[in-house]
Amino acid sequence: MEFRKIIRNGVEYRFDPLTGEQCRINPDRARRIKQSGDGVALSEIVARTRKTCPFCPERVKEETPVFPGEICPEGRMKLGETLIFPNLNPFGENNAVGVIARAHFLDLDEFSPGMLQDNLLACKDYILSVHRRDKEAVWPVWIWNYMPPSAGSIIHPHVQILLEREPLPFQAKLLQRSQEYSKRNRRNYWGKLLEQERKLGERFIYVNNSLSVLASFAPRGFNEIQFIFNERSSLIELGEPQIADFADCLIKAFRGYKKLGIGSFNLLSFSGPVDDRLDYYRLNAKLISRPYPGGIYTNDSGPFEKLCDTWVIDTLPEMVAEQLKPF
Ligand SMILES: [Zn+2]
């Protein structure tokens, strides 16, 4: 396994050890002049959107759709504060929304471990009930877009769940490369990655009974951290202890993000299929920060990301690890 990087013109070109994809890091870019507008107060946006929010408890039953009876006899799946219903504007198969909390807005340090555990457990139930009805739907994705700069259109905290017939192209690539690595080296890529990163220490952040947390060597997003589970290859294999450990890591990461001045993120799971346990793969997820919500901001995705599959980053993974370790 190689953590390959070259430096040209003060820019670090790094290559993902599994996919070979390139990112370019120049931490000095974080200090460049940004002629974006002054922020509109967050509290103003929160107060304004609360009045008509379709996910708030007083409107959610009137304004959101229900599942057919064979998926959920009650129409919407409920566990604790989580409420799951179909996405009115889907971007994939079996695309549901999972509201996380009754509160219209929660700051990054206001989520409780119980909220996230309930959400993950309910999403797992949703995936299982869809799969029972449709055996071809096997590829789950759990996505959390927090605040509008993340491409989330609704402020009220919610996740998206999909269960598709084929893996996303990037997911297929992860699986293919993991399988090739395993054949070539007679061991699991993810296990080896964790072993190497733990030994090096400079990007390794945290480990508990179920998963490890590290700053990705070649990130696709700012302040990117990666959650890698022990053994399990799919979301569906997570039992209550693993879900509690994952929720705990997320809560800690959000607190760290808040301390770094972050106000928006994307979180996405990279899961194997629900009907097979892959010995060459490990369930993992990535968390990246997005621009702070407010007024006219400088986006963190530009032409290289949108059109060239090249990730221009202004935070060094080693710095991310150092800043998040205390949490
Ligand atoms: Zn709301």
CSV table of N, CA, C and O in Angstrom, one decimal, residues 76-139:
chain,number,residue,atom,x,y,z
A,76,ARG,N,-45.8,5.6,7.8
A,76,ARG,CA,-44.5,6.1,8.0
A,76,ARG,C,-43.9,5.3,9.1
A,76,ARG,O,-44.5,5.0,10.1
A,77,MET,N,-42.6,5.1,9.0
A,77,MET,CA,-41.9,4.3,10.1
A,77,MET,C,-41.4,5.3,11.2
A,77,MET,O,-40.8,6.3,10.9
A,78,LYS,N,-41.6,4.9,12.4
A,78,LYS,CA,-41.3,5.8,13.5
A,78,LYS,C,-40.4,5.0,14.6
A,78,LYS,O,-40.7,3.9,14.9
A,79,LEU,N,-39.4,5.7,15.0
A,79,LEU,CA,-38.6,5.2,16.2
A,79,LEU,C,-38.0,6.4,16.9
A,79,LEU,O,-37.2,7.1,16.3
A,80,GLY,N,-38.4,6.6,18.2
A,80,GLY,CA,-37.9,7.7,18.9
A,80,GLY,C,-38.4,9.0,18.1
A,80,GLY,O,-39.5,9.1,17.8
A,81,GLU,N,-37.4,9.9,17.8
A,81,GLU,CA,-37.8,11.1,17.1
A,81,GLU,C,-37.7,10.9,15.6
A,81,GLU,O,-38.1,11.8,14.8
A,82,THR,N,-37.2,9.7,15.2
A,82,THR,CA,-37.0,9.5,13.7
A,82,THR,C,-38.4,9.1,13.1
A,82,THR,O,-39.2,8.4,13.6
A,83,LEU,N,-38.6,9.7,11.9
A,83,LEU,CA,-39.8,9.4,11.1
A,83,LEU,C,-39.4,9.3,9.7
A,83,LEU,O,-38.8,10.1,9.1
A,84,ILE,N,-39.7,8.1,9.1
A,84,ILE,CA,-39.2,7.8,7.7
A,84,ILE,C,-40.4,7.7,6.8
A,84,ILE,O,-41.4,7.1,7.1
A,85,PHE,N,-40.3,8.4,5.7
A,85,PHE,CA,-41.4,8.4,4.7
A,85,PHE,C,-40.7,8.5,3.3
A,85,PHE,O,-39.5,8.8,3.2
A,86,PRO,N,-41.5,8.3,2.2
A,86,PRO,CA,-40.9,8.3,0.9
A,86,PRO,C,-40.4,9.7,0.5
A,86,PRO,O,-41.0,10.7,0.9
A,87,ASN,N,-39.4,9.8,-0.3
A,87,ASN,CA,-38.9,11.1,-0.8
A,87,ASN,C,-39.8,11.5,-2.0
A,87,ASN,O,-39.9,10.8,-2.9
A,88,LEU,N,-40.4,12.7,-1.8
A,88,LEU,CA,-41.3,13.2,-2.9
A,88,LEU,C,-40.5,13.5,-4.2
A,88,LEU,O,-41.1,13.5,-5.3
A,89,ASN,N,-39.3,13.9,-4.0
A,89,ASN,CA,-38.4,14.2,-5.2
A,89,ASN,C,-37.2,13.3,-5.2
A,89,ASN,O,-36.1,13.7,-4.9
A,90,PRO,N,-37.4,12.0,-5.6
A,90,PRO,CA,-36.3,11.0,-5.5
A,90,PRO,C,-35.2,11.2,-6.5
A,90,PRO,O,-35.4,11.8,-7.5
A,91,PHE,N,-34.0,10.8,-6.1
A,91,PHE,CA,-32.9,10.7,-7.0
A,91,PHE,C,-32.3,9.3,-7.1
A,91,PHE,O,-31.2,9.1,-7.5
A,92,GLY,N,-33.2,8.3,-6.8
A,92,GLY,CA,-32.8,6.9,-6.9
A,92,GLY,C,-33.9,6.0,-6.5
A,92,GLY,O,-35.1,6.5,-6.3
A,93,GLU,N,-33.6,4.7,-6.4
A,93,GLU,CA,-34.6,3.7,-6.1
A,93,GLU,C,-34.9,3.6,-4.6
A,93,GLU,O,-33.9,3.7,-3.8
A,94,ASN,N,-36.1,3.4,-4.3
A,94,ASN,CA,-36.5,3.2,-2.9
A,94,ASN,C,-35.9,4.4,-2.0
A,94,ASN,O,-35.3,4.1,-1.0
A,95,ASN,N,-36.1,5.6,-2.5
A,95,ASN,CA,-35.5,6.7,-1.9
A,95,ASN,C,-36.4,7.3,-0.8
A,95,ASN,O,-37.5,7.8,-1.1
A,96,ALA,N,-36.0,7.1,0.5
A,96,ALA,CA,-36.8,7.6,1.6
A,96,ALA,C,-36.1,8.7,2.3
A,96,ALA,O,-34.9,8.9,2.2
A,97,VAL,N,-36.9,9.5,3.1
A,97,VAL,CA,-36.4,10.6,3.9
A,97,VAL,C,-36.5,10.1,5.4
A,97,VAL,O,-37.6,9.5,5.7
A,98,GLY,N,-35.5,10.3,6.2
A,98,GLY,CA,-35.6,10.0,7.6
A,98,GLY,C,-35.4,11.2,8.5
A,98,GLY,O,-34.2,11.5,8.7
A,99,VAL,N,-36.4,11.8,8.9
A,99,VAL,CA,-36.3,13.0,9.8
A,99,VAL,C,-35.7,12.5,11.1
A,99,VAL,O,-36.0,11.5,11.6
A,100,ILE,N,-34.7,13.3,11.6
A,100,ILE,CA,-33.9,12.8,12.7
A,100,ILE,C,-34.4,13.3,14.0
A,100,ILE,O,-34.3,12.6,15.1
A,101,ALA,N,-35.0,14.5,14.0
A,101,ALA,CA,-35.4,15.1,15.3
A,101,ALA,C,-36.7,15.9,15.1
A,101,ALA,O,-37.0,16.3,14.0
A,102,ARG,N,-37.4,16.1,16.2
A,102,ARG,CA,-38.6,17.0,16.1
A,102,ARG,C,-38.2,18.4,15.9
A,102,ARG,O,-38.9,19.2,15.3
A,103,ALA,N,-37.1,18.8,16.5
A,103,ALA,CA,-36.6,20.2,16.4
A,103,ALA,C,-36.3,20.6,15.0
A,103,ALA,O,-35.7,19.8,14.2
A,104,HIS,N,-36.8,21.8,14.6
A,104,HIS,CA,-36.5,22.3,13.2
A,104,HIS,C,-35.1,22.5,12.9
A,104,HIS,O,-34.6,22.2,11.8
A,105,PHE,N,-34.3,22.9,13.9
A,105,PHE,CA,-32.9,23.1,13.7
A,105,PHE,C,-32.1,22.6,14.9
A,105,PHE,O,-32.5,22.9,16.0
A,106,LEU,N,-31.1,21.9,14.7
A,106,LEU,CA,-30.2,21.5,15.8
A,106,LEU,C,-28.7,21.9,15.3
A,106,LEU,O,-28.3,21.6,14.2
A,107,ASP,N,-28.0,22.6,16.2
A,107,ASP,CA,-26.7,22.9,16.0
A,107,ASP,C,-25.8,21.6,16.0
A,107,ASP,O,-26.3,20.6,16.5
A,108,LEU,N,-24.6,21.7,15.5
A,108,LEU,CA,-23.8,20.5,15.4
A,108,LEU,C,-23.5,19.8,16.8
A,108,LEU,O,-23.2,18.7,16.9
A,109,ASP,N,-23.6,20.6,17.9
A,109,ASP,CA,-23.4,20.0,19.2
A,109,ASP,C,-24.7,19.7,19.9
A,109,ASP,O,-24.7,19.5,21.1
A,110,GLU,N,-25.8,19.7,19.2
A,110,GLU,CA,-27.1,19.5,19.9
A,110,GLU,C,-27.7,18.1,19.6
A,110,GLU,O,-28.8,17.9,20.1
A,111,PHE,N,-27.1,17.4,18.7
A,111,PHE,CA,-27.6,16.0,18.5
A,111,PHE,C,-27.3,15.1,19.6
A,111,PHE,O,-26.2,15.2,20.2
A,112,SER,N,-28.2,14.2,20.0
A,112,SER,CA,-27.9,13.3,21.0
A,112,SER,C,-27.6,11.9,20.4
A,112,SER,O,-28.0,11.6,19.3
A,113,PRO,N,-26.8,11.1,21.1
A,113,PRO,CA,-26.5,9.8,20.6
A,113,PRO,C,-27.7,8.9,20.3
A,113,PRO,O,-27.8,8.2,19.3
A,114,GLY,N,-28.7,9.1,21.2
A,114,GLY,CA,-30.0,8.3,21.0
A,114,GLY,C,-30.7,8.7,19.7
A,114,GLY,O,-31.2,7.8,19.1
A,115,MET,N,-30.7,9.9,19.4
A,115,MET,CA,-31.3,10.4,18.1
A,115,MET,C,-30.7,9.6,16.9
A,115,MET,O,-31.4,9.2,16.0
A,116,LEU,N,-29.4,9.6,16.9
A,116,LEU,CA,-28.7,9.0,15.8
A,116,LEU,C,-28.8,7.5,15.8
A,116,LEU,O,-29.0,6.9,14.7
A,117,GLN,N,-28.8,6.9,17.0
A,117,GLN,CA,-29.0,5.5,17.1
A,117,GLN,C,-30.4,5.1,16.5
A,117,GLN,O,-30.6,4.1,15.7
A,118,ASP,N,-31.4,5.8,17.0
A,118,ASP,CA,-32.8,5.5,16.5
A,118,ASP,C,-32.9,5.7,15.0
A,118,ASP,O,-33.5,4.9,14.3
A,119,ASN,N,-32.2,6.7,14.5
A,119,ASN,CA,-32.3,7.0,13.1
A,119,ASN,C,-31.7,5.8,12.3
A,119,ASN,O,-32.3,5.3,11.3
A,120,LEU,N,-30.5,5.4,12.7
A,120,LEU,CA,-29.8,4.3,12.0
A,120,LEU,C,-30.6,3.0,12.1
A,120,LEU,O,-30.7,2.2,11.2
A,121,LEU,N,-31.2,2.7,13.3
A,121,LEU,CA,-31.9,1.5,13.5
A,121,LEU,C,-33.2,1.5,12.6
A,121,LEU,O,-33.5,0.5,12.0
A,122,ALA,N,-33.9,2.6,12.6
A,122,ALA,CA,-35.1,2.7,11.8
A,122,ALA,C,-34.7,2.6,10.3
A,122,ALA,O,-35.5,2.0,9.5
A,123,CYS,N,-33.6,3.2,9.9
A,123,CYS,CA,-33.2,3.1,8.5
A,123,CYS,C,-32.9,1.7,8.1
A,123,CYS,O,-33.2,1.2,7.0
A,124,LYS,N,-32.3,1.0,9.1
A,124,LYS,CA,-32.0,-0.5,8.8
A,124,LYS,C,-33.3,-1.2,8.7
A,124,LYS,O,-33.4,-2.1,7.8
A,125,ASP,N,-34.3,-0.9,9.5
A,125,ASP,CA,-35.6,-1.6,9.4
A,125,ASP,C,-36.2,-1.3,8.0
A,125,ASP,O,-36.8,-2.2,7.4
A,126,TYR,N,-36.1,0.0,7.6
A,126,TYR,CA,-36.7,0.3,6.3
A,126,TYR,C,-36.0,-0.5,5.2
A,126,TYR,O,-36.7,-1.0,4.3
A,127,ILE,N,-34.7,-0.5,5.2
A,127,ILE,CA,-33.9,-1.3,4.2
A,127,ILE,C,-34.4,-2.7,4.2
A,127,ILE,O,-34.7,-3.3,3.1
A,128,LEU,N,-34.5,-3.3,5.4
A,128,LEU,CA,-34.9,-4.7,5.4
A,128,LEU,C,-36.3,-4.9,4.9
A,128,LEU,O,-36.6,-5.9,4.2
A,129,SER,N,-37.2,-4.0,5.2
A,129,SER,CA,-38.6,-4.2,4.8
A,129,SER,C,-38.7,-4.0,3.3
A,129,SER,O,-39.5,-4.7,2.6
A,130,VAL,N,-38.0,-3.1,2.7
A,130,VAL,CA,-38.0,-3.0,1.2
A,130,VAL,C,-37.4,-4.3,0.6
A,130,VAL,O,-37.9,-4.8,-0.4
A,131,HIS,N,-36.3,-4.7,1.2
A,131,HIS,CA,-35.6,-5.9,0.6
A,131,HIS,C,-36.5,-7.1,0.7
A,131,HIS,O,-36.4,-8.0,-0.3
A,132,ARG,N,-37.2,-7.3,1.7
A,132,ARG,CA,-38.1,-8.5,1.9
A,132,ARG,C,-39.1,-8.5,0.7
A,132,ARG,O,-39.5,-9.6,0.2
A,133,ARG,N,-39.5,-7.3,0.3
A,133,ARG,CA,-40.5,-7.2,-0.8
A,133,ARG,C,-39.9,-7.3,-2.2
A,133,ARG,O,-40.5,-7.7,-3.1
A,134,ASP,N,-38.7,-6.8,-2.3
A,134,ASP,CA,-38.0,-6.7,-3.6
A,134,ASP,C,-36.6,-7.2,-3.4
A,134,ASP,O,-35.7,-6.5,-3.0
A,135,LYS,N,-36.4,-8.5,-3.7
A,135,LYS,CA,-35.1,-9.2,-3.4
A,135,LYS,C,-33.9,-8.6,-4.3
A,135,LYS,O,-32.8,-8.8,-4.0
A,136,GLU,N,-34.3,-7.9,-5.4
A,136,GLU,CA,-33.3,-7.3,-6.2
A,136,GLU,C,-32.7,-6.0,-5.7
A,136,GLU,O,-31.6,-5.5,-6.1
A,137,ALA,N,-33.5,-5.4,-4.8
A,137,ALA,CA,-33.0,-4.1,-4.2
A,137,ALA,C,-32.0,-4.5,-3.0
A,137,ALA,O,-32.5,-4.9,-2.0
A,138,VAL,N,-30.7,-4.3,-3.3
A,138,VAL,CA,-29.7,-4.8,-2.3
A,138,VAL,C,-28.7,-3.8,-1.9
A,138,VAL,O,-27.9,-4.0,-1.0
A,139,TRP,N,-28.6,-2.6,-2.6
A,139,TRP,CA,-27.5,-1.7,-2.3
A,139,TRP,C,-28.0,-0.5,-1.6
A,139,TRP,O,-28.6,0.4,-2.1
